[in-house]
Short mmCIF file of C-alpha atoms in Angstrom, two decimals:
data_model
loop_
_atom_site.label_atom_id
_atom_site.label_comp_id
_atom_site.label_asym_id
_atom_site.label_seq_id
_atom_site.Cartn_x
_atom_site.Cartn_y
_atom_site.Cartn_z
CA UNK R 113 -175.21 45.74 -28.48
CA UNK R 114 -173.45 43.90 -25.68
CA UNK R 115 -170.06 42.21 -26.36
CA UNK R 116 -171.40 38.79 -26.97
CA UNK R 117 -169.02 35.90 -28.07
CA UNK R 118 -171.80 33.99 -29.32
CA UNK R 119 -171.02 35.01 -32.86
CA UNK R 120 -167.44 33.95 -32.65
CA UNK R 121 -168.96 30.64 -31.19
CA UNK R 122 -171.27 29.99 -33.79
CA UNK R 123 -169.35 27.19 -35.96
CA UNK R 124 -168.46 25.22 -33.07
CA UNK R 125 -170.00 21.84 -33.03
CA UNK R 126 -171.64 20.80 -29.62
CA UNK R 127 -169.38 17.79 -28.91
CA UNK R 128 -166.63 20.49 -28.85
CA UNK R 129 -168.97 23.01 -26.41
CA UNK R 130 -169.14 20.19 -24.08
CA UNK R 131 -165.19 19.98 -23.35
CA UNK R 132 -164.36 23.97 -23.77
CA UNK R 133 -163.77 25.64 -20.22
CA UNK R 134 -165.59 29.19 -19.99
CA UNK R 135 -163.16 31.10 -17.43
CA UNK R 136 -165.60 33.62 -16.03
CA UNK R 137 -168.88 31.10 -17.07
CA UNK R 138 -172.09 33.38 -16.77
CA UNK R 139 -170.73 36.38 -16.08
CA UNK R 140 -171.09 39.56 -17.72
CA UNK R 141 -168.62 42.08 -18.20
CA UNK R 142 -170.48 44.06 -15.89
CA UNK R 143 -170.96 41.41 -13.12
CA UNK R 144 -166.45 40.86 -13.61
CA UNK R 145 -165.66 44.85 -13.11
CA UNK R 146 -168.14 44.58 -9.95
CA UNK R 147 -166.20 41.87 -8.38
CA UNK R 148 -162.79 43.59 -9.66
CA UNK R 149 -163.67 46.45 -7.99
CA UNK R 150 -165.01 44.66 -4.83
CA UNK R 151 -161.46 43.35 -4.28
CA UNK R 152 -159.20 45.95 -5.47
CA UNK R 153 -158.08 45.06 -8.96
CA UNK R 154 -156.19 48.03 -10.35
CA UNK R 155 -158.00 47.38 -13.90
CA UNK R 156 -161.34 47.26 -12.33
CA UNK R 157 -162.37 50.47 -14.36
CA UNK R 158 -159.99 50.39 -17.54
CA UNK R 159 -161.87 51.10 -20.77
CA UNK R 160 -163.08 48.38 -22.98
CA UNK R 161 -160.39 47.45 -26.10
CA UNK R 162 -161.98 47.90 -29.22
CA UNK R 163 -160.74 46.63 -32.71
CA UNK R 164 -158.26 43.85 -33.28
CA UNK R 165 -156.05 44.40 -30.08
CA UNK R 166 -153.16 42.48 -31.44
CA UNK R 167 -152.00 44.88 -34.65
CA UNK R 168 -151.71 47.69 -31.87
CA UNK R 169 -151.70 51.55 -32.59
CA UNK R 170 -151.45 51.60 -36.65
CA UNK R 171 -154.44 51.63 -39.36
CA UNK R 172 -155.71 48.13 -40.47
CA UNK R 173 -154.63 48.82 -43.88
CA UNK R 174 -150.94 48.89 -42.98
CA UNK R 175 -151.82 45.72 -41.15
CA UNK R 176 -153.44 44.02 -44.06
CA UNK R 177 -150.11 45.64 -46.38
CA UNK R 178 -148.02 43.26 -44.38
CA UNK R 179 -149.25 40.09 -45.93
CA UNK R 180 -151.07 41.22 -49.43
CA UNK R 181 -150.47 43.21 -52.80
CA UNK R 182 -153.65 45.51 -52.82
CA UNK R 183 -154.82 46.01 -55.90
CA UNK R 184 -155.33 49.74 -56.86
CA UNK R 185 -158.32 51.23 -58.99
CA UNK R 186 -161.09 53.64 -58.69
CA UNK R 187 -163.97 54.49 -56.40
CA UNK R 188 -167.28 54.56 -58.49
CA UNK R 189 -170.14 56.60 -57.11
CA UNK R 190 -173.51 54.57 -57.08
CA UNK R 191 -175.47 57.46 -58.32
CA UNK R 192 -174.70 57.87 -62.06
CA UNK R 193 -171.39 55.83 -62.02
CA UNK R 194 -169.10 58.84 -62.04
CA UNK R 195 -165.62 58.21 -60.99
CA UNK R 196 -164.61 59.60 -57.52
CA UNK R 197 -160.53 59.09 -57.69
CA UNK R 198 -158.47 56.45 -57.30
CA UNK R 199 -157.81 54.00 -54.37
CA UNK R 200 -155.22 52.39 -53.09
CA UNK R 201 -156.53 48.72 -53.13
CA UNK R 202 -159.69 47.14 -53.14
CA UNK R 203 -158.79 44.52 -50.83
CA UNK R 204 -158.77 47.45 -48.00
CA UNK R 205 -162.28 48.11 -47.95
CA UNK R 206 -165.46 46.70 -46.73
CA UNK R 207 -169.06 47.37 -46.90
CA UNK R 208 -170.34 50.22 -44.52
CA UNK R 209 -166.79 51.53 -44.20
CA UNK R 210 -165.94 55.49 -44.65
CA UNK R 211 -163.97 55.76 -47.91
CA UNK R 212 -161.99 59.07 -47.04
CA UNK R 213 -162.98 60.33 -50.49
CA UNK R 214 -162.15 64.24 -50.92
CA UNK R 215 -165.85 64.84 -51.58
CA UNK R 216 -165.51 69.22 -51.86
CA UNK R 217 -167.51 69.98 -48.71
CA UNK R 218 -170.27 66.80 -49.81
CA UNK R 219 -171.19 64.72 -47.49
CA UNK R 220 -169.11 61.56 -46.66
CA UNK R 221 -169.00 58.75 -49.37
CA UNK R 222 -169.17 54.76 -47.53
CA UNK R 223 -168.19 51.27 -49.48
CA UNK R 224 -171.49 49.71 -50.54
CA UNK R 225 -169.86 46.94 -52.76
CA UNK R 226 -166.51 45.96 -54.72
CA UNK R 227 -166.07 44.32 -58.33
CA UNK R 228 -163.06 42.33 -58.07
CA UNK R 229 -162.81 41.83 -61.94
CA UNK R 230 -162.82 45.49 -62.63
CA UNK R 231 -160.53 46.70 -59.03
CA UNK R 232 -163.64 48.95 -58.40
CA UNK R 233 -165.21 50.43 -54.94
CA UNK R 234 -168.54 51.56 -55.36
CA UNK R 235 -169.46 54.01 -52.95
CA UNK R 236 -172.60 56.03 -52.01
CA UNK R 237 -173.36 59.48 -49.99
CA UNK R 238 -174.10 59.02 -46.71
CA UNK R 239 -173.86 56.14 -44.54
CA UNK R 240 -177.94 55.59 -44.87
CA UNK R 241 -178.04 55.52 -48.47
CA UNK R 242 -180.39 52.79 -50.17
CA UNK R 243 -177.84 51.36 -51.47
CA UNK R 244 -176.42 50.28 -48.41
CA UNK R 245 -179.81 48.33 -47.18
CA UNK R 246 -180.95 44.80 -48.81
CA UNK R 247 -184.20 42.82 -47.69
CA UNK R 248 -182.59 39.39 -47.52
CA UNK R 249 -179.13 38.01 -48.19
CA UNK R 250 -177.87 34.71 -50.02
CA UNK R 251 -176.17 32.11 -47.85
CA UNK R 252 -174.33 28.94 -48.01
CA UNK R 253 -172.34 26.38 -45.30
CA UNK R 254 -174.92 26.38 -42.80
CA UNK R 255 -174.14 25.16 -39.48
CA UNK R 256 -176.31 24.39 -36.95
CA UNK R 257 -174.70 23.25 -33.40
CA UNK R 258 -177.46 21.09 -32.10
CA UNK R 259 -176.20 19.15 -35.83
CA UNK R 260 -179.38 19.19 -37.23
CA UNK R 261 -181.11 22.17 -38.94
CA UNK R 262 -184.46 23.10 -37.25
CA UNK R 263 -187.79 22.62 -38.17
CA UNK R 264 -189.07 24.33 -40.89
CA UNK R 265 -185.93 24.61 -42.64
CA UNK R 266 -185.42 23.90 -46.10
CA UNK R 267 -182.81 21.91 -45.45
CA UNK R 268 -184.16 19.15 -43.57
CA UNK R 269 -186.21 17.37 -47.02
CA UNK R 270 -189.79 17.72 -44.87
CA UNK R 271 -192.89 19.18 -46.28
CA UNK R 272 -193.35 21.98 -43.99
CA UNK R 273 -190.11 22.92 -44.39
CA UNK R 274 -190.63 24.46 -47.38
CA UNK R 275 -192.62 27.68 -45.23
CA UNK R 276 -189.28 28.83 -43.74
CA UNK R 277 -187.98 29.20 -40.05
CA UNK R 278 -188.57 32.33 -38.36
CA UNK R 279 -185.47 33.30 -35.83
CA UNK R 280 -183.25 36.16 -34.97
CA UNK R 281 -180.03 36.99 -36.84
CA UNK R 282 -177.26 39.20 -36.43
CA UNK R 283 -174.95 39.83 -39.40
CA UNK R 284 -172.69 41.92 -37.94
CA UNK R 285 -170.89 41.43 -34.17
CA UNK R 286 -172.10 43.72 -31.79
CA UNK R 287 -175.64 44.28 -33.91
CA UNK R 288 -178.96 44.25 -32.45
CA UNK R 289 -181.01 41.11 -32.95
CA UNK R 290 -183.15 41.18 -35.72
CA UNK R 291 -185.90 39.14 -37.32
CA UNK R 292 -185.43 37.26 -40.10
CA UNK R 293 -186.77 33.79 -41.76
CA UNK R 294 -184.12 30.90 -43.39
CA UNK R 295 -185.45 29.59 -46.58
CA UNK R 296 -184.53 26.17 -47.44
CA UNK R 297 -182.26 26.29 -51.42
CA UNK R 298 -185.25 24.51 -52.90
CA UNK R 299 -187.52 27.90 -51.78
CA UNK R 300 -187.69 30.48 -54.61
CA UNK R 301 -186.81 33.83 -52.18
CA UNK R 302 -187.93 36.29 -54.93
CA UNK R 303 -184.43 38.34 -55.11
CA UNK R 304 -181.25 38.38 -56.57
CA UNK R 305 -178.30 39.37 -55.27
CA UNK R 306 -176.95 42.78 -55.94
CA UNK R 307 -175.22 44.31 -58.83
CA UNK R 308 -172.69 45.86 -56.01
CA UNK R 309 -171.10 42.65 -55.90
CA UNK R 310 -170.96 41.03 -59.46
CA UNK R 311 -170.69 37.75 -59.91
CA UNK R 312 -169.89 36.44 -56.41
CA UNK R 313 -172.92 34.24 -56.18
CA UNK R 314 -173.24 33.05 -60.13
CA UNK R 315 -170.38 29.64 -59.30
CA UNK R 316 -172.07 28.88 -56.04
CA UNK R 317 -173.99 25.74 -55.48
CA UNK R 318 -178.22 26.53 -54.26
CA UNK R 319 -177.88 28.69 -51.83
CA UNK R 320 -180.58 29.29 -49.02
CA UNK R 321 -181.88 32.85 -48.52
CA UNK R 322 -182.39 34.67 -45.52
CA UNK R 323 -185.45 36.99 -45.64
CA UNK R 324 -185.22 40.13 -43.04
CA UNK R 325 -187.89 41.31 -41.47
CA UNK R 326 -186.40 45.10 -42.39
CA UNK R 327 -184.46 46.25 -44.43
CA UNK R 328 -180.80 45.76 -43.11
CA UNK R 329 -177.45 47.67 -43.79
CA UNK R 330 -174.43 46.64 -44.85
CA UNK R 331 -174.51 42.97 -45.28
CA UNK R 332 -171.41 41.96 -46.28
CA UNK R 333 -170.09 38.87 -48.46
CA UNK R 334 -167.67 36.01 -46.38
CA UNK R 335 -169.09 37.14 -42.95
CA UNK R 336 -171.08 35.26 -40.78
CA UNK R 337 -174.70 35.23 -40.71
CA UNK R 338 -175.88 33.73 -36.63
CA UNK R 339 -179.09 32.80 -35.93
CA UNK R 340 -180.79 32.95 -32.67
CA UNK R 341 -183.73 31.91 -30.97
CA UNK R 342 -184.14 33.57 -28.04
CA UNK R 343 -180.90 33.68 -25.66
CA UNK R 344 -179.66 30.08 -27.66
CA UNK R 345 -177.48 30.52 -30.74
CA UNK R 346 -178.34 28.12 -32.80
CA UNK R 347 -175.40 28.29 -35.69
CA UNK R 348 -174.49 30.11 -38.40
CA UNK R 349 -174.17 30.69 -42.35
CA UNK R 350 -171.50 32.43 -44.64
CA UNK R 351 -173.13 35.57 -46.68
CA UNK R 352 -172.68 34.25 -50.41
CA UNK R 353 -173.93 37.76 -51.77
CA UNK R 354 -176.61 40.26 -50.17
CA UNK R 355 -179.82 40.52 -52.01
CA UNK R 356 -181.27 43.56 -54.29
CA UNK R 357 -180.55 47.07 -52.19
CA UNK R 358 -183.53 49.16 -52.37
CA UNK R 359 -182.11 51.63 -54.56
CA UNK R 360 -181.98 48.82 -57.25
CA UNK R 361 -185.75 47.94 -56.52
#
């Protein structure tokens, strides 16, 4: 998708949108390398940065080794729960991310969860693996910009609400839209979250459920969850815990 800083924008309250100052307003990045190039900036064609421009030219891990312990312990393989070797700290990985696992001329072995308790990684072949897709995802602190939720929401105490609100979503920067519908806590959403990441979701208060459309990879716990209608961003949620993957279905 198109770098979009909507999802960096999405727990900003509206009395604060009113009083920020967009330097290059409705713009696209496109429209700012034409008019660059129309008056002879030197950058006018430099490549796009990519990643988190600030740690510079070094792995994120080394980064992250800066300011944490990791925590050491072994990748488990989703498929039988064989042990895959040892890794350097669980803190280091995410969902959806290559694990560099000496596989002996396998495939390539991705993070599909982590149990925090136990140090563990679990890990799957491939990077389409059914592990790595869930139908809907478990949520809490929604925000909504406007500052109320919309209708249909669960949220709100209404009647209708209880029917769910069908928007977009994008769980991941840089993602495609995608369909999805927000289910209000008092909604029973027919899934539980997956074994991949035990025990995140059991201390939480009700948590509403977002219902894809599709299947969707890689949702990952503590990210943000944006919903859309149309063009207009309408807030966000934090992922509490992803929901069933299909290969636990």
């Amino acid at each position: 998708g198109k770098k979009d800083q909507t999802y960096f924008l999405s727990r900003v309250r509206q009395e604060q949108l009113t009083r920020a100052v967009f330097p290059v307003g409705g713009l696209t990045k496109e429209d700012v390398r034409a008019l660059a190039e129309r008056i002879g900036l030197p950058n006018a064609d430099k490549k796009s940065s990519s990643g988190i421009c600030f740690i510079g030219k070094r792995r994120f891990s080394k980064f992250l080794e800066q300011y944490i312990h990791p925590t050491p312990g072994e990748f488990v393989c989703v498929d039988g729960g064989g042990r895959m070797g040892r890794h350097e700290g669980f803190e280091l990985y995410t969902r959806g991310q290559r694990s560099r696992i000496e596989s002996g001329g396998r495939g390539a072995f991705y993070v599909v969860g982590k149990d925090a308790a136990a140090s563990a990684v679990f890990v799957a072949e491939g990077r389409d693996h059914p592990s790595q897709f869930s139908r809907g995802a478990f949520v809490r602190d929604l925000h909504w910009i406007g500052g109320e939720p919309p209708a249909g929401y669960g949220g709100r105490g209404d009647t209708e609400a209880d029917q769910g609100f069908r928007c977009l979503f994008k769980a991941r920067y840089l993602e495609q839209d995608s369909h999805c519908t927000l289910l209000g806590p008092r909604v029973e959403p027919g899934d539980a979250p997956t074994r991949f990441y035990p025990g995140l979701a059991s201390q939480e208060p009700p948590l509403s459920y977002v219902r894809f459309e599709a299947p969707h990879p890689a949702v990952t716990p503590e990210q943000a969850i944006v919903f859309y209608q149309g063009e207009v961003c309408l807030g966000s949620a934090i992922i509490a815990a992803p929901g069933r993957t299909l290969q636990e279905e």
